[in-house]
């Protein structure tokens, strides 16, 4: 009978479902809004805050190993091998999004500023400040 060393089993149990799906089955992952995700094949399975729940079958868990055995029906040893065998060696680093820098260009001056003045006054902006900005 095959044997899984305790340290390998501990590593397999550490991986959460969202990380597993992002790394190994990204086509299966669907955003459900905010920090909540679902899977394409099981639309009632929701993943959020490090936990997952398959609402239609009233089962849930916290790691990818439980998902593979309970939901996908993969034998325990095969599920451990799948998690450990497909785990990438280096996690990808996320770069922060930086929008391209554009130079500010004010709108062209209009001959009549009455409508602008009336709108800004209705928003509670002081008349002196509006006149200074228009000049």
mmCIF file with all atom_site columns, C-alpha atoms in Angstrom:
data_model
loop_
_atom_site.group_PDB
_atom_site.id
_atom_site.type_symbol
_atom_site.label_atom_id
_atom_site.label_alt_id
_atom_site.label_comp_id
_atom_site.label_asym_id
_atom_site.label_entity_id
_atom_site.label_seq_id
_atom_site.pdbx_PDB_ins_code
_atom_site.Cartn_x
_atom_site.Cartn_y
_atom_site.Cartn_z
_atom_site.occupancy
_atom_site.B_iso_or_equiv
_atom_site.pdbx_formal_charge
_atom_site.auth_seq_id
_atom_site.auth_comp_id
_atom_site.auth_asym_id
_atom_site.auth_atom_id
_atom_site.pdbx_PDB_model_num
ATOM 1   C CA . UNK A 1 1   ? 0.000   0.000  0.000   1.00 0.00 ? 1   UNK A CA 1
ATOM 2   C CA . UNK A 1 2   ? 1.376   3.483  -0.911  1.00 0.00 ? 2   UNK A CA 1
ATOM 3   C CA . UNK A 1 3   ? 2.564   5.705  1.921   1.00 0.00 ? 3   UNK A CA 1
ATOM 4   C CA . UNK A 1 4   ? 2.556   9.490  2.124   1.00 0.00 ? 4   UNK A CA 1
ATOM 5   C CA . UNK A 1 5   ? 5.170   10.980 4.453   1.00 0.00 ? 5   UNK A CA 1
ATOM 6   C CA . UNK A 1 6   ? 3.638   13.270 7.110   1.00 0.00 ? 6   UNK A CA 1
ATOM 7   C CA . UNK A 1 7   ? 5.490   16.356 5.862   1.00 0.00 ? 7   UNK A CA 1
ATOM 8   C CA . UNK A 1 8   ? 4.116   15.884 2.323   1.00 0.00 ? 8   UNK A CA 1
ATOM 9   C CA . UNK A 1 9   ? 0.597   15.372 3.688   1.00 0.00 ? 9   UNK A CA 1
ATOM 10  C CA . UNK A 1 10  ? 0.932   18.549 5.755   1.00 0.00 ? 10  UNK A CA 1
ATOM 11  C CA . UNK A 1 11  ? 2.024   20.495 2.642   1.00 0.00 ? 11  UNK A CA 1
ATOM 12  C CA . UNK A 1 12  ? -0.953  19.145 0.681   1.00 0.00 ? 12  UNK A CA 1
ATOM 13  C CA . UNK A 1 13  ? -3.362  20.172 3.452   1.00 0.00 ? 13  UNK A CA 1
ATOM 14  C CA . UNK A 1 14  ? -1.911  23.707 3.583   1.00 0.00 ? 14  UNK A CA 1
ATOM 15  C CA . UNK A 1 15  ? -3.025  24.625 0.057   1.00 0.00 ? 15  UNK A CA 1
ATOM 16  C CA . UNK A 1 16  ? -6.357  26.416 -0.044  1.00 0.00 ? 16  UNK A CA 1
ATOM 17  C CA . UNK A 1 17  ? -8.789  25.865 -2.910  1.00 0.00 ? 17  UNK A CA 1
ATOM 18  C CA . UNK A 1 18  ? -8.457  29.321 -4.466  1.00 0.00 ? 18  UNK A CA 1
ATOM 19  C CA . UNK A 1 19  ? -4.666  28.976 -4.741  1.00 0.00 ? 19  UNK A CA 1
ATOM 20  C CA . UNK A 1 20  ? -5.006  25.471 -6.179  1.00 0.00 ? 20  UNK A CA 1
ATOM 21  C CA . UNK A 1 21  ? -7.515  26.572 -8.831  1.00 0.00 ? 21  UNK A CA 1
ATOM 22  C CA . UNK A 1 22  ? -5.442  29.629 -9.778  1.00 0.00 ? 22  UNK A CA 1
ATOM 23  C CA . UNK A 1 23  ? -2.290  27.530 -10.182 1.00 0.00 ? 23  UNK A CA 1
ATOM 24  C CA . UNK A 1 24  ? -3.567  24.251 -11.596 1.00 0.00 ? 24  UNK A CA 1
ATOM 25  C CA . UNK A 1 25  ? -7.034  24.794 -13.093 1.00 0.00 ? 25  UNK A CA 1
ATOM 26  C CA . UNK A 1 26  ? -7.426  28.517 -13.907 1.00 0.00 ? 26  UNK A CA 1
ATOM 27  C CA . UNK A 1 27  ? -10.074 27.813 -16.564 1.00 0.00 ? 27  UNK A CA 1
ATOM 28  C CA . UNK A 1 28  ? -12.324 26.372 -13.827 1.00 0.00 ? 28  UNK A CA 1
ATOM 29  C CA . UNK A 1 29  ? -12.285 29.546 -11.688 1.00 0.00 ? 29  UNK A CA 1
ATOM 30  C CA . UNK A 1 30  ? -15.035 32.152 -12.172 1.00 0.00 ? 30  UNK A CA 1
ATOM 31  C CA . UNK A 1 31  ? -15.300 35.458 -10.295 1.00 0.00 ? 31  UNK A CA 1
ATOM 32  C CA . UNK A 1 32  ? -18.649 35.872 -8.553  1.00 0.00 ? 32  UNK A CA 1
ATOM 33  C CA . UNK A 1 33  ? -18.019 39.445 -7.464  1.00 0.00 ? 33  UNK A CA 1
ATOM 34  C CA . UNK A 1 34  ? -15.805 40.974 -4.801  1.00 0.00 ? 34  UNK A CA 1
ATOM 35  C CA . UNK A 1 35  ? -13.640 38.341 -3.131  1.00 0.00 ? 35  UNK A CA 1
ATOM 36  C CA . UNK A 1 36  ? -16.056 35.511 -3.924  1.00 0.00 ? 36  UNK A CA 1
ATOM 37  C CA . UNK A 1 37  ? -15.388 32.920 -6.615  1.00 0.00 ? 37  UNK A CA 1
ATOM 38  C CA . UNK A 1 38  ? -17.257 29.961 -8.091  1.00 0.00 ? 38  UNK A CA 1
ATOM 39  C CA . UNK A 1 39  ? -16.341 27.093 -10.383 1.00 0.00 ? 39  UNK A CA 1
ATOM 40  C CA . UNK A 1 40  ? -17.572 26.531 -13.928 1.00 0.00 ? 40  UNK A CA 1
ATOM 41  C CA . UNK A 1 41  ? -18.626 22.929 -13.341 1.00 0.00 ? 41  UNK A CA 1
ATOM 42  C CA . UNK A 1 42  ? -20.315 23.532 -9.954  1.00 0.00 ? 42  UNK A CA 1
ATOM 43  C CA . UNK A 1 43  ? -22.100 26.889 -9.962  1.00 0.00 ? 43  UNK A CA 1
ATOM 44  C CA . UNK A 1 44  ? -23.360 26.528 -6.382  1.00 0.00 ? 44  UNK A CA 1
ATOM 45  C CA . UNK A 1 45  ? -19.814 26.034 -5.061  1.00 0.00 ? 45  UNK A CA 1
ATOM 46  C CA . UNK A 1 46  ? -18.587 29.341 -3.650  1.00 0.00 ? 46  UNK A CA 1
ATOM 47  C CA . UNK A 1 47  ? -15.060 30.187 -2.490  1.00 0.00 ? 47  UNK A CA 1
ATOM 48  C CA . UNK A 1 48  ? -14.511 33.092 -0.100  1.00 0.00 ? 48  UNK A CA 1
ATOM 49  C CA . UNK A 1 49  ? -12.202 34.033 2.795   1.00 0.00 ? 49  UNK A CA 1
ATOM 50  C CA . UNK A 1 50  ? -10.111 30.871 2.548   1.00 0.00 ? 50  UNK A CA 1
ATOM 51  C CA . UNK A 1 51  ? -13.135 28.570 2.763   1.00 0.00 ? 51  UNK A CA 1
ATOM 52  C CA . UNK A 1 52  ? -15.387 26.901 0.220   1.00 0.00 ? 52  UNK A CA 1
ATOM 53  C CA . UNK A 1 53  ? -18.938 25.610 0.378   1.00 0.00 ? 53  UNK A CA 1
ATOM 54  C CA . UNK A 1 54  ? -20.902 23.534 -2.116  1.00 0.00 ? 54  UNK A CA 1
ATOM 55  C CA . UNK A 1 55  ? -24.336 24.823 -1.164  1.00 0.00 ? 55  UNK A CA 1
ATOM 56  C CA . UNK A 1 56  ? -26.404 22.378 -3.214  1.00 0.00 ? 56  UNK A CA 1
ATOM 57  C CA . UNK A 1 57  ? -24.801 19.394 -1.411  1.00 0.00 ? 57  UNK A CA 1
ATOM 58  C CA . UNK A 1 58  ? -24.302 21.115 1.973   1.00 0.00 ? 58  UNK A CA 1
ATOM 59  C CA . UNK A 1 59  ? -20.585 20.300 2.209   1.00 0.00 ? 59  UNK A CA 1
ATOM 60  C CA . UNK A 1 60  ? -17.589 22.558 2.604   1.00 0.00 ? 60  UNK A CA 1
ATOM 61  C CA . UNK A 1 61  ? -13.999 22.809 3.665   1.00 0.00 ? 61  UNK A CA 1
ATOM 62  C CA . UNK A 1 62  ? -10.920 24.948 3.896   1.00 0.00 ? 62  UNK A CA 1
ATOM 63  C CA . UNK A 1 63  ? -8.388  23.269 1.624   1.00 0.00 ? 63  UNK A CA 1
ATOM 64  C CA . UNK A 1 64  ? -7.953  21.906 -1.886  1.00 0.00 ? 64  UNK A CA 1
ATOM 65  C CA . UNK A 1 65  ? -7.519  18.343 -0.625  1.00 0.00 ? 65  UNK A CA 1
ATOM 66  C CA . UNK A 1 66  ? -11.044 18.257 0.790   1.00 0.00 ? 66  UNK A CA 1
ATOM 67  C CA . UNK A 1 67  ? -12.400 19.734 -2.453  1.00 0.00 ? 67  UNK A CA 1
ATOM 68  C CA . UNK A 1 68  ? -10.685 17.142 -4.640  1.00 0.00 ? 68  UNK A CA 1
ATOM 69  C CA . UNK A 1 69  ? -11.866 14.207 -2.506  1.00 0.00 ? 69  UNK A CA 1
ATOM 70  C CA . UNK A 1 70  ? -15.402 15.381 -1.627  1.00 0.00 ? 70  UNK A CA 1
ATOM 71  C CA . UNK A 1 71  ? -16.469 17.292 -4.754  1.00 0.00 ? 71  UNK A CA 1
ATOM 72  C CA . UNK A 1 72  ? -14.384 15.849 -7.587  1.00 0.00 ? 72  UNK A CA 1
ATOM 73  C CA . UNK A 1 73  ? -14.397 12.303 -6.146  1.00 0.00 ? 73  UNK A CA 1
ATOM 74  C CA . UNK A 1 74  ? -10.662 11.804 -6.645  1.00 0.00 ? 74  UNK A CA 1
ATOM 75  C CA . UNK A 1 75  ? -9.086  9.137  -4.398  1.00 0.00 ? 75  UNK A CA 1
ATOM 76  C CA . UNK A 1 76  ? -7.124  10.574 -1.465  1.00 0.00 ? 76  UNK A CA 1
ATOM 77  C CA . UNK A 1 77  ? -3.673  9.453  -2.663  1.00 0.00 ? 77  UNK A CA 1
ATOM 78  C CA . UNK A 1 78  ? -4.294  10.753 -6.178  1.00 0.00 ? 78  UNK A CA 1
ATOM 79  C CA . UNK A 1 79  ? -5.524  14.076 -4.784  1.00 0.00 ? 79  UNK A CA 1
ATOM 80  C CA . UNK A 1 80  ? -2.369  14.501 -2.686  1.00 0.00 ? 80  UNK A CA 1
ATOM 81  C CA . UNK A 1 81  ? -0.221  13.665 -5.705  1.00 0.00 ? 81  UNK A CA 1
ATOM 82  C CA . UNK A 1 82  ? -2.152  16.129 -7.881  1.00 0.00 ? 82  UNK A CA 1
ATOM 83  C CA . UNK A 1 83  ? -1.679  18.938 -5.361  1.00 0.00 ? 83  UNK A CA 1
ATOM 84  C CA . UNK A 1 84  ? 2.006   18.283 -4.765  1.00 0.00 ? 84  UNK A CA 1
ATOM 85  C CA . UNK A 1 85  ? 2.855   17.363 -8.350  1.00 0.00 ? 85  UNK A CA 1
ATOM 86  C CA . UNK A 1 86  ? 1.326   20.426 -9.984  1.00 0.00 ? 86  UNK A CA 1
ATOM 87  C CA . UNK A 1 87  ? 2.362   23.033 -7.429  1.00 0.00 ? 87  UNK A CA 1
ATOM 88  C CA . UNK A 1 88  ? 4.679   25.521 -9.136  1.00 0.00 ? 88  UNK A CA 1
ATOM 89  C CA . UNK A 1 89  ? 8.131   26.016 -7.631  1.00 0.00 ? 89  UNK A CA 1
ATOM 90  C CA . UNK A 1 90  ? 7.989   29.803 -7.728  1.00 0.00 ? 90  UNK A CA 1
ATOM 91  C CA . UNK A 1 91  ? 4.797   31.694 -6.979  1.00 0.00 ? 91  UNK A CA 1
ATOM 92  C CA . UNK A 1 92  ? 4.117   34.477 -9.489  1.00 0.00 ? 92  UNK A CA 1
ATOM 93  C CA . UNK A 1 93  ? 4.556   37.968 -8.118  1.00 0.00 ? 93  UNK A CA 1
ATOM 94  C CA . UNK A 1 94  ? 1.817   40.478 -8.703  1.00 0.00 ? 94  UNK A CA 1
ATOM 95  C CA . UNK A 1 95  ? 2.847   43.897 -9.937  1.00 0.00 ? 95  UNK A CA 1
ATOM 96  C CA . UNK A 1 96  ? 0.780   46.832 -8.710  1.00 0.00 ? 96  UNK A CA 1
ATOM 97  C CA . UNK A 1 97  ? -1.230  48.484 -11.450 1.00 0.00 ? 97  UNK A CA 1
ATOM 98  C CA . UNK A 1 98  ? 0.040   51.935 -12.371 1.00 0.00 ? 98  UNK A CA 1
ATOM 99  C CA . UNK A 1 99  ? -2.116  53.904 -14.810 1.00 0.00 ? 99  UNK A CA 1
ATOM 100 C CA . UNK A 1 100 ? -0.193  55.780 -17.492 1.00 0.00 ? 100 UNK A CA 1
ATOM 101 C CA . UNK A 1 101 ? 0.669   59.338 -16.514 1.00 0.00 ? 101 UNK A CA 1
ATOM 102 C CA . UNK A 1 102 ? -1.022  61.998 -18.600 1.00 0.00 ? 102 UNK A CA 1
ATOM 103 C CA . UNK A 1 103 ? -0.458  65.727 -18.488 1.00 0.00 ? 103 UNK A CA 1
ATOM 104 C CA . UNK A 1 104 ? -3.350  67.834 -17.204 1.00 0.00 ? 104 UNK A CA 1
ATOM 105 C CA . UNK A 1 105 ? -4.843  70.015 -19.914 1.00 0.00 ? 105 UNK A CA 1
ATOM 106 C CA . UNK A 1 106 ? -7.620  72.399 -18.823 1.00 0.00 ? 106 UNK A CA 1
ATOM 107 C CA . UNK A 1 107 ? -10.699 72.771 -20.982 1.00 0.00 ? 107 UNK A CA 1
ATOM 108 C CA . UNK A 1 108 ? -10.769 75.755 -23.323 1.00 0.00 ? 108 UNK A CA 1
ATOM 109 C CA . UNK A 1 109 ? -12.225 78.919 -21.810 1.00 0.00 ? 109 UNK A CA 1
ATOM 110 C CA . UNK A 1 110 ? -15.806 79.645 -22.777 1.00 0.00 ? 110 UNK A CA 1
ATOM 111 C CA . UNK A 1 111 ? -17.057 83.177 -23.378 1.00 0.00 ? 111 UNK A CA 1
ATOM 112 C CA . UNK A 1 112 ? -20.019 82.792 -21.005 1.00 0.00 ? 112 UNK A CA 1
ATOM 113 C CA . UNK A 1 113 ? -19.397 81.380 -17.492 1.00 0.00 ? 113 UNK A CA 1
ATOM 114 C CA . UNK A 1 114 ? -22.837 82.065 -15.983 1.00 0.00 ? 114 UNK A CA 1
ATOM 115 C CA . UNK A 1 115 ? -23.967 78.435 -16.125 1.00 0.00 ? 115 UNK A CA 1
ATOM 116 C CA . UNK A 1 116 ? -20.717 77.167 -14.600 1.00 0.00 ? 116 UNK A CA 1
ATOM 117 C CA . UNK A 1 117 ? -20.898 79.802 -11.857 1.00 0.00 ? 117 UNK A CA 1
ATOM 118 C CA . UNK A 1 118 ? -24.546 78.947 -11.056 1.00 0.00 ? 118 UNK A CA 1
ATOM 119 C CA . UNK A 1 119 ? -23.825 75.211 -10.925 1.00 0.00 ? 119 UNK A CA 1
ATOM 120 C CA . UNK A 1 120 ? -20.796 75.566 -8.656  1.00 0.00 ? 120 UNK A CA 1
ATOM 121 C CA . UNK A 1 121 ? -22.676 77.951 -6.338  1.00 0.00 ? 121 UNK A CA 1
ATOM 122 C CA . UNK A 1 122 ? -25.517 75.401 -6.089  1.00 0.00 ? 122 UNK A CA 1
ATOM 123 C CA . UNK A 1 123 ? -22.889 72.858 -4.959  1.00 0.00 ? 123 UNK A CA 1
ATOM 124 C CA . UNK A 1 124 ? -21.889 75.168 -2.097  1.00 0.00 ? 124 UNK A CA 1
ATOM 125 C CA . UNK A 1 125 ? -18.625 76.554 -3.477  1.00 0.00 ? 125 UNK A CA 1
ATOM 126 C CA . UNK A 1 126 ? -17.768 80.109 -2.444  1.00 0.00 ? 126 UNK A CA 1
ATOM 127 C CA . UNK A 1 127 ? -18.216 82.793 -5.113  1.00 0.00 ? 127 UNK A CA 1
ATOM 128 C CA . UNK A 1 128 ? -14.713 84.241 -4.591  1.00 0.00 ? 128 UNK A CA 1
ATOM 129 C CA . UNK A 1 129 ? -13.119 80.855 -5.181  1.00 0.00 ? 129 UNK A CA 1
ATOM 130 C CA . UNK A 1 130 ? -15.149 80.316 -8.363  1.00 0.00 ? 130 UNK A CA 1
ATOM 131 C CA . UNK A 1 131 ? -14.193 83.763 -9.709  1.00 0.00 ? 131 UNK A CA 1
ATOM 132 C CA . UNK A 1 132 ? -10.507 83.119 -8.922  1.00 0.00 ? 132 UNK A CA 1
ATOM 133 C CA . UNK A 1 133 ? -10.560 79.797 -10.785 1.00 0.00 ? 133 UNK A CA 1
ATOM 134 C CA . UNK A 1 134 ? -12.395 81.251 -13.784 1.00 0.00 ? 134 UNK A CA 1
ATOM 135 C CA . UNK A 1 135 ? -9.823  84.062 -14.087 1.00 0.00 ? 135 UNK A CA 1
#
